């Protein structure tokens, strides 16, 4: 048994070192010479426990040495395979009974609802600048619903209180719209795509901004939950015990469970549950049982059992998307695909109408211009087109308008395809706007600092031979930019 003593004399101290200071594994991994030592520490607990159990079994067996070793090794492997497999089956069966067995679907298609309320878990779906999220915008823009009621809550599956106040969103034609900040990141909503379908999904945030610019205002107002034709709830039903996942606990709760429900009013006007779907993931023990050091995230490791990741339900077939989007599009049958025409063309038509007006621009007018040019992709070839070039030139000719974004793209376009006179005229136009100072109203959402930064961006792209006559202005502009920082 000399070899056993040698193995344990190495692996037991290595395991102790790892238990006392798990972070040393990360430190060793970042040093080339320390990688073998780190791997030894990671493997040491497994080697130690397998060796000790094999020795214990061999002591109980009365047989010749070779047979004892063979039987003890096979028995150890069987035990360490059987134990986690049995425990995984028991825990999954229990979770399925507790969370999933009561799921059902009594929704009749096609679903018809003019007002949809959404209760969503604010803990995992945080509220951004605007509470009308991607689904809210898509539903309103496509006409799937007239109103969307949004209720961020920590308790999305609480009993329904019809008198509960929440925020309602709808589009309405008005002469002037209240300012609404629509964040593209919080408005993302990925619709399912079949393999080979490479259609680019339209941007709901940009479409909403354009609708607002056209006089279709996004109205936020208070409503009651009883106003809804259907109440959709989604959120986390149960969270895993992360403290025990990264430990040697065999009974750690590793289940992270999410649920979606739908309620509609019955003949008595009471909201009745008509749909429930539960999904989740858990981390079963790896078979055979392997004690080691597991990553707990952010370059941290802790002693614990090796685990895998599994879903509580079999994966869906077909185009893959989130459970929420699948529920909306497949279960409810909502067509949330934005069927809009050329967004840029509509923007340009709107901006030309604004420029045709001889009156000074409003904050909403300038916001429309800002929204359009910010979303315009000028980095990919062919860069800025002639229509956008002409639009920027018209804006720069109006001193009551601030310089728009993307002046540098006009300069690049002239470098690639313009003549010397066109470039000189463009440079003169930018210099004149700079020397004139802020000629637009201070109530507009573009200040002087933003204006000179844009002019500087346009001039910075200009070839040196076009700038010789403006050396004094450039020096002054550079100095002013430094002072603004």
CSV table of C-alpha atoms in Angstrom, one decimal, residues 116-118 131-132 147-152 164-170 219-225:
chain,number,residue,atom,x,y,z
A,116,UNK,CA,-53.4,44.4,-21.6
A,117,UNK,CA,-51.9,44.7,-18.1
A,118,UNK,CA,-48.5,43.4,-17.3
A,131,UNK,CA,-41.7,52.0,-18.0
A,132,UNK,CA,-43.2,51.2,-21.4
A,147,UNK,CA,-53.6,50.4,-24.1
A,148,UNK,CA,-50.8,48.7,-22.1
A,149,UNK,CA,-50.9,48.9,-18.4
A,150,UNK,CA,-47.5,48.3,-16.7
A,151,UNK,CA,-47.0,47.4,-13.1
A,152,UNK,CA,-43.4,46.8,-11.9
A,164,UNK,CA,-54.7,48.7,-7.6
A,165,UNK,CA,-53.3,51.8,-9.4
A,166,UNK,CA,-50.7,51.4,-12.2
A,167,UNK,CA,-49.5,53.3,-15.3
A,168,UNK,CA,-51.2,53.2,-18.6
A,169,UNK,CA,-49.6,53.8,-22.0
A,170,UNK,CA,-51.3,54.6,-25.3
A,219,UNK,CA,-49.4,59.2,-23.3
A,220,UNK,CA,-48.6,58.0,-19.8
A,221,UNK,CA,-51.5,58.2,-17.3
A,222,UNK,CA,-52.8,56.4,-14.3
A,223,UNK,CA,-55.3,53.5,-14.5
A,224,UNK,CA,-56.6,50.7,-12.4
A,225,UNK,CA,-56.0,47.0,-12.8
